[in-house]
Amino acid sequence: MHVRFLGTGASGGTPGAGRSRRRESSALVTAGGTGLLLDATRDLPSQLADVDRIDAVALTHAHRDASGGVPALRRWLQERGLGPVPVLACPEALDVLRERYARLGHCALTPVDAGAPHEVGDVTLTACEVPHARQPRFRTYAWRVEGGPALVYASDTAEPTDDLRRLTHGAALLVADGATYGRRIFSHLRIDVDLPRLCGWEVDRILLTQIGRSAPSHDELVREVTRRCERAAPAHDGLEVSLTR
């Protein structure tokens, strides 16, 4: 399984220079012959500029930084002569998409219940609900992707819950919310406080995404993260990781 980070920043992107400059958080997972897009951000046109294959999209939730690129996906598919692509999410997120966008013919909207495995080509996805937004319509998932060594993608979560720990158990990689540093907001994890808790989970490696404006420069953040957990690091836009065991 191969993971490419298309964006690792907070909503609206995170300004900075070099690896500290980040687009909205998204990742492309490739396993066997299957390409899976995790979240479709408002930066989608630039993020997919050199991507040739997407067989499905899995949305964590319906906030615009995670789903605002769904309309732009139409043009990307048309330019490649591709038909509708499955878009997997909780039922509430799909309802928001239907309310928000009039043209969704390029999407095969597919509701997925938490805890129920769903197969897409060469990968199997399982979701668990995680705390993030206060409004029920923005119910949020973390996704476990299996197609070889397992990946768990939990880009938006306010608390490292027991359900998320169970979803993560035995995974090769946890991609975790790293939105804040030195301060707390109700909807996201705080790197300096929550990372040591995540480091106690049974997962081989942790990479942080959704990194916000309170974080220091990338090089300093690398030092601060690894000081708290030797198996962890901040991801950056364009980072590519191959998962092997």
Short mmCIF file of C-alpha atoms in Angstrom, two decimals:
data_model
loop_
_atom_site.label_atom_id
_atom_site.label_comp_id
_atom_site.label_asym_id
_atom_site.label_seq_id
_atom_site.Cartn_x
_atom_site.Cartn_y
_atom_site.Cartn_z
CA MET A 1 0.00 0.00 0.00
CA HIS A 2 1.24 3.45 -0.94
CA VAL A 3 0.13 6.74 0.65
CA ARG A 4 0.65 10.15 -0.89
CA PHE A 5 -0.24 13.23 1.15
CA LEU A 6 -1.96 15.71 -1.16
CA GLY A 7 -2.45 18.23 1.63
CA THR A 8 -1.65 18.37 5.34
CA GLY A 9 -2.99 21.75 6.42
CA ALA A 10 -5.96 23.12 8.30
CA SER A 11 -9.15 24.55 6.79
CA GLY A 12 -8.22 27.24 4.27
CA GLY A 13 -4.66 25.94 4.12
CA THR A 14 -1.78 26.75 6.43
CA PRO A 15 0.57 29.54 5.27
CA GLY A 16 4.33 29.27 5.50
CA ALA A 17 7.42 28.58 3.42
CA GLY A 18 8.70 25.24 2.16
CA ARG A 19 7.21 22.26 3.99
CA SER A 20 5.47 24.59 6.43
CA ARG A 21 3.12 25.72 3.65
CA ARG A 22 0.21 23.32 3.47
CA ARG A 23 -2.99 22.83 1.45
CA GLU A 24 -6.18 21.42 2.97
CA SER A 25 -5.76 17.87 4.22
CA SER A 26 -6.24 14.96 1.85
CA ALA A 27 -4.42 11.75 0.91
CA LEU A 28 -4.30 9.33 -2.00
CA VAL A 29 -3.99 5.64 -1.14
CA THR A 30 -2.97 3.11 -3.78
CA ALA A 31 -3.24 -0.62 -3.14
CA GLY A 32 -3.03 -3.19 -5.92
CA GLY A 33 -4.91 -1.62 -8.81
CA THR A 34 -7.14 0.59 -6.64
CA GLY A 35 -6.80 4.32 -6.04
CA LEU A 36 -8.66 5.74 -3.04
CA LEU A 37 -8.97 9.47 -2.35
CA LEU A 38 -9.40 10.36 1.32
CA ASP A 39 -11.35 13.65 1.43
CA ALA A 40 -11.98 15.97 -1.52
CA THR A 41 -10.80 19.42 -0.49
CA ARG A 42 -11.27 22.84 -2.03
CA ASP A 43 -7.69 22.49 -3.28
CA LEU A 44 -8.66 19.41 -5.30
CA PRO A 45 -7.85 20.78 -8.80
CA SER A 46 -4.20 21.40 -7.90
CA GLN A 47 -3.95 18.31 -5.69
CA LEU A 48 -5.07 16.00 -8.50
CA ALA A 49 -3.14 17.71 -11.30
CA ASP A 50 -0.83 14.70 -11.78
CA VAL A 51 -3.14 11.97 -10.46
CA ASP A 52 -4.43 9.55 -13.11
CA ARG A 53 -6.60 7.11 -11.21
CA ILE A 54 -9.26 7.34 -8.51
CA ASP A 55 -11.62 4.42 -8.02
CA ALA A 56 -13.43 5.77 -4.96
CA VAL A 57 -13.55 8.71 -2.56
CA ALA A 58 -14.01 8.33 1.20
CA LEU A 59 -15.06 11.46 3.09
CA THR A 60 -14.37 11.94 6.77
CA HIS A 61 -17.21 14.46 7.07
CA ALA A 62 -19.05 17.21 5.21
CA HIS A 63 -17.17 20.33 6.30
CA ARG A 64 -16.04 22.18 3.20
CA ASP A 65 -12.33 21.60 3.82
CA ALA A 66 -13.05 17.85 3.55
CA SER A 67 -15.78 17.82 0.87
CA GLY A 68 -15.69 21.18 -0.92
CA GLY A 69 -13.85 19.66 -3.87
CA VAL A 70 -16.67 17.28 -4.79
CA PRO A 71 -17.95 19.59 -7.59
CA ALA A 72 -14.44 19.92 -9.07
CA LEU A 73 -14.20 16.15 -9.21
CA ARG A 74 -16.69 16.25 -12.12
CA ARG A 75 -14.25 18.02 -14.44
CA TRP A 76 -11.35 15.76 -13.40
CA LEU A 77 -13.42 12.69 -14.32
CA GLN A 78 -14.68 14.18 -17.58
CA GLU A 79 -11.18 15.10 -18.74
CA ARG A 80 -10.19 11.45 -18.36
CA GLY A 81 -13.36 10.01 -19.87
CA LEU A 82 -14.32 8.38 -16.59
CA GLY A 83 -17.81 7.70 -15.28
CA PRO A 84 -19.30 8.24 -11.84
CA VAL A 85 -17.05 7.40 -8.91
CA PRO A 86 -18.28 5.98 -5.58
CA VAL A 87 -18.24 8.56 -2.79
CA LEU A 88 -18.34 6.85 0.60
CA ALA A 89 -19.39 8.65 3.77
CA CYS A 90 -21.81 8.52 6.66
CA PRO A 91 -25.45 9.10 5.63
CA GLU A 92 -25.51 12.56 7.22
CA ALA A 93 -22.54 13.74 5.15
CA LEU A 94 -24.18 12.56 1.94
CA ASP A 95 -27.36 14.43 2.88
CA VAL A 96 -25.29 17.61 3.23
CA LEU A 97 -23.81 17.08 -0.22
CA ARG A 98 -27.29 16.67 -1.70
CA GLU A 99 -28.44 19.90 -0.03
CA ARG A 100 -25.33 21.83 -1.03
CA TYR A 101 -24.79 20.79 -4.65
CA ALA A 102 -27.30 20.50 -7.48
CA ARG A 103 -25.07 18.46 -9.81
CA LEU A 104 -23.85 15.20 -8.32
CA GLY A 105 -24.28 12.89 -11.30
CA HIS A 106 -20.54 12.21 -11.30
CA CYS A 107 -20.82 10.74 -7.79
CA ALA A 108 -22.25 7.38 -6.80
CA LEU A 109 -23.17 8.43 -3.27
CA THR A 110 -22.63 5.41 -1.03
CA PRO A 111 -23.66 5.48 2.65
CA VAL A 112 -21.41 3.48 4.95
CA ASP A 113 -22.37 2.51 8.49
CA ALA A 114 -19.73 2.68 11.20
CA GLY A 115 -18.23 -0.74 11.89
CA ALA A 116 -19.44 -2.32 8.63
CA PRO A 117 -16.56 -3.27 6.27
CA HIS A 118 -16.97 -2.00 2.70
CA GLU A 119 -14.92 -3.32 -0.23
CA VAL A 120 -13.67 -1.10 -3.02
CA GLY A 121 -11.51 -2.95 -5.52
CA ASP A 122 -8.42 -4.20 -3.72
CA VAL A 123 -9.09 -2.39 -0.44
CA THR A 124 -11.49 -2.84 2.46
CA LEU A 125 -12.64 0.20 4.40
CA THR A 126 -14.07 0.27 7.91
CA ALA A 127 -15.19 3.46 9.63
CA CYS A 128 -15.67 4.48 13.22
CA GLU A 129 -17.34 7.65 14.41
CA VAL A 130 -15.08 10.18 16.12
CA PRO A 131 -15.93 13.40 17.98
CA HIS A 132 -15.32 16.52 15.91
CA ALA A 133 -18.22 18.84 15.10
CA ARG A 134 -21.10 19.74 17.37
CA GLN A 135 -23.78 19.61 14.67
CA PRO A 136 -25.15 16.11 13.94
CA ARG A 137 -25.11 16.84 10.19
CA PHE A 138 -21.33 17.00 10.37
CA ARG A 139 -20.94 13.57 11.94
CA THR A 140 -17.32 12.52 11.37
CA TYR A 141 -15.58 9.25 10.55
CA ALA A 142 -12.07 7.90 10.86
CA TRP A 143 -11.31 5.30 8.20
CA ARG A 144 -9.29 2.08 8.40
CA VAL A 145 -8.02 1.08 4.96
CA GLU A 146 -6.78 -2.48 4.47
CA GLY A 147 -5.13 -3.76 1.32
CA GLY A 148 -1.95 -5.10 2.80
CA PRO A 149 -0.64 -3.34 5.94
CA ALA A 150 -3.45 -1.27 7.41
CA LEU A 151 -3.73 2.52 7.40
CA VAL A 152 -6.02 4.49 9.72
CA TYR A 153 -6.89 8.02 8.60
CA ALA A 154 -8.23 10.19 11.44
CA SER A 155 -7.62 13.72 10.20
CA ASP A 156 -10.39 15.41 12.19
CA THR A 157 -11.03 14.31 15.75
CA ALA A 158 -11.37 16.12 19.03
CA GLU A 159 -10.40 13.25 21.33
CA PRO A 160 -8.40 9.99 21.12
CA THR A 161 -11.35 7.75 21.92
CA ASP A 162 -11.41 4.06 22.78
CA ASP A 163 -13.27 3.36 19.53
CA LEU A 164 -10.48 5.00 17.56
CA ARG A 165 -7.87 3.09 19.54
CA ARG A 166 -9.60 -0.18 18.65
CA LEU A 167 -9.81 0.82 14.97
CA THR A 168 -6.10 1.62 15.02
CA HIS A 169 -4.98 -1.58 16.76
CA GLY A 170 -2.29 -3.36 14.75
CA ALA A 171 -2.18 -0.80 11.92
CA ALA A 172 1.05 0.04 10.15
CA LEU A 173 0.23 3.75 10.07
CA LEU A 174 -2.07 6.13 11.91
CA VAL A 175 -2.61 9.48 10.21
CA ALA A 176 -3.83 11.64 13.07
CA ASP A 177 -5.23 15.10 13.66
CA GLY A 178 -2.42 17.52 14.50
CA ALA A 179 -4.37 20.75 14.20
CA THR A 180 -3.13 22.64 17.24
CA TYR A 181 0.04 23.10 19.23
CA GLY A 182 0.19 24.92 22.56
CA ARG A 183 -3.53 25.71 22.47
CA ARG A 184 -6.81 23.81 22.47
CA ILE A 185 -9.89 24.15 20.30
CA PHE A 186 -12.90 21.96 20.93
CA SER A 187 -12.92 20.18 17.57
CA HIS A 188 -9.32 18.99 17.20
CA LEU A 189 -6.46 17.28 18.97
CA ARG A 190 -3.59 19.18 20.55
CA ILE A 191 -0.20 17.82 19.47
CA ASP A 192 1.73 18.49 22.67
CA VAL A 193 -0.96 16.99 24.90
CA ASP A 194 -2.61 14.22 22.86
CA LEU A 195 0.30 12.79 20.89
CA PRO A 196 1.81 11.03 23.94
CA ARG A 197 -1.52 9.25 24.40
CA LEU A 198 -1.58 8.13 20.77
CA CYS A 199 2.01 6.94 21.14
CA GLY A 200 0.82 4.34 23.64
CA TRP A 201 -1.44 2.70 21.05
CA GLU A 202 -0.43 -0.45 19.14
CA VAL A 203 0.42 1.12 15.80
CA ASP A 204 3.77 1.04 14.00
CA ARG A 205 3.97 4.69 12.98
CA ILE A 206 2.08 7.98 13.43
CA LEU A 207 2.03 10.87 10.96
CA LEU A 208 0.24 14.12 11.76
CA THR A 209 -1.94 16.02 9.31
CA GLN A 210 -4.47 18.90 9.52
CA ILE A 211 -1.59 20.97 10.92
CA GLY A 212 -2.71 24.50 11.76
CA ARG A 213 -1.32 27.96 12.30
CA SER A 214 -0.35 27.40 15.93
CA ALA A 215 2.33 24.89 14.90
CA PRO A 216 5.96 26.04 14.61
CA SER A 217 7.95 25.71 11.39
CA HIS A 218 8.17 22.20 9.95
CA ASP A 219 11.73 21.52 11.12
CA GLU A 220 10.97 22.67 14.65
CA LEU A 221 7.71 20.72 14.64
CA VAL A 222 9.63 17.57 13.64
CA ARG A 223 11.83 18.00 16.71
CA GLU A 224 8.91 18.65 19.05
CA VAL A 225 6.89 15.71 17.72
CA THR A 226 9.71 13.16 17.82
CA ARG A 227 10.64 14.33 21.32
CA ARG A 228 7.16 13.26 22.43
CA CYS A 229 6.98 10.09 20.34
CA GLU A 230 9.89 8.52 18.45
CA ARG A 231 7.45 6.72 16.14
CA ALA A 232 5.74 9.96 15.10
CA ALA A 233 6.41 12.84 12.70
CA PRO A 234 4.46 15.63 11.03
CA ALA A 235 3.51 14.88 7.44
CA HIS A 236 3.92 17.49 4.73
CA ASP A 237 2.37 18.06 1.32
CA GLY A 238 3.81 15.66 -1.24
CA LEU A 239 5.13 13.16 1.33
CA GLU A 240 4.93 9.59 0.01
CA VAL A 241 4.98 6.53 2.24
CA SER A 242 5.01 2.85 1.29
CA LEU A 243 3.59 0.56 3.96
CA THR A 244 5.31 -2.79 4.33
CA ARG A 245 5.63 -5.35 7.07
#
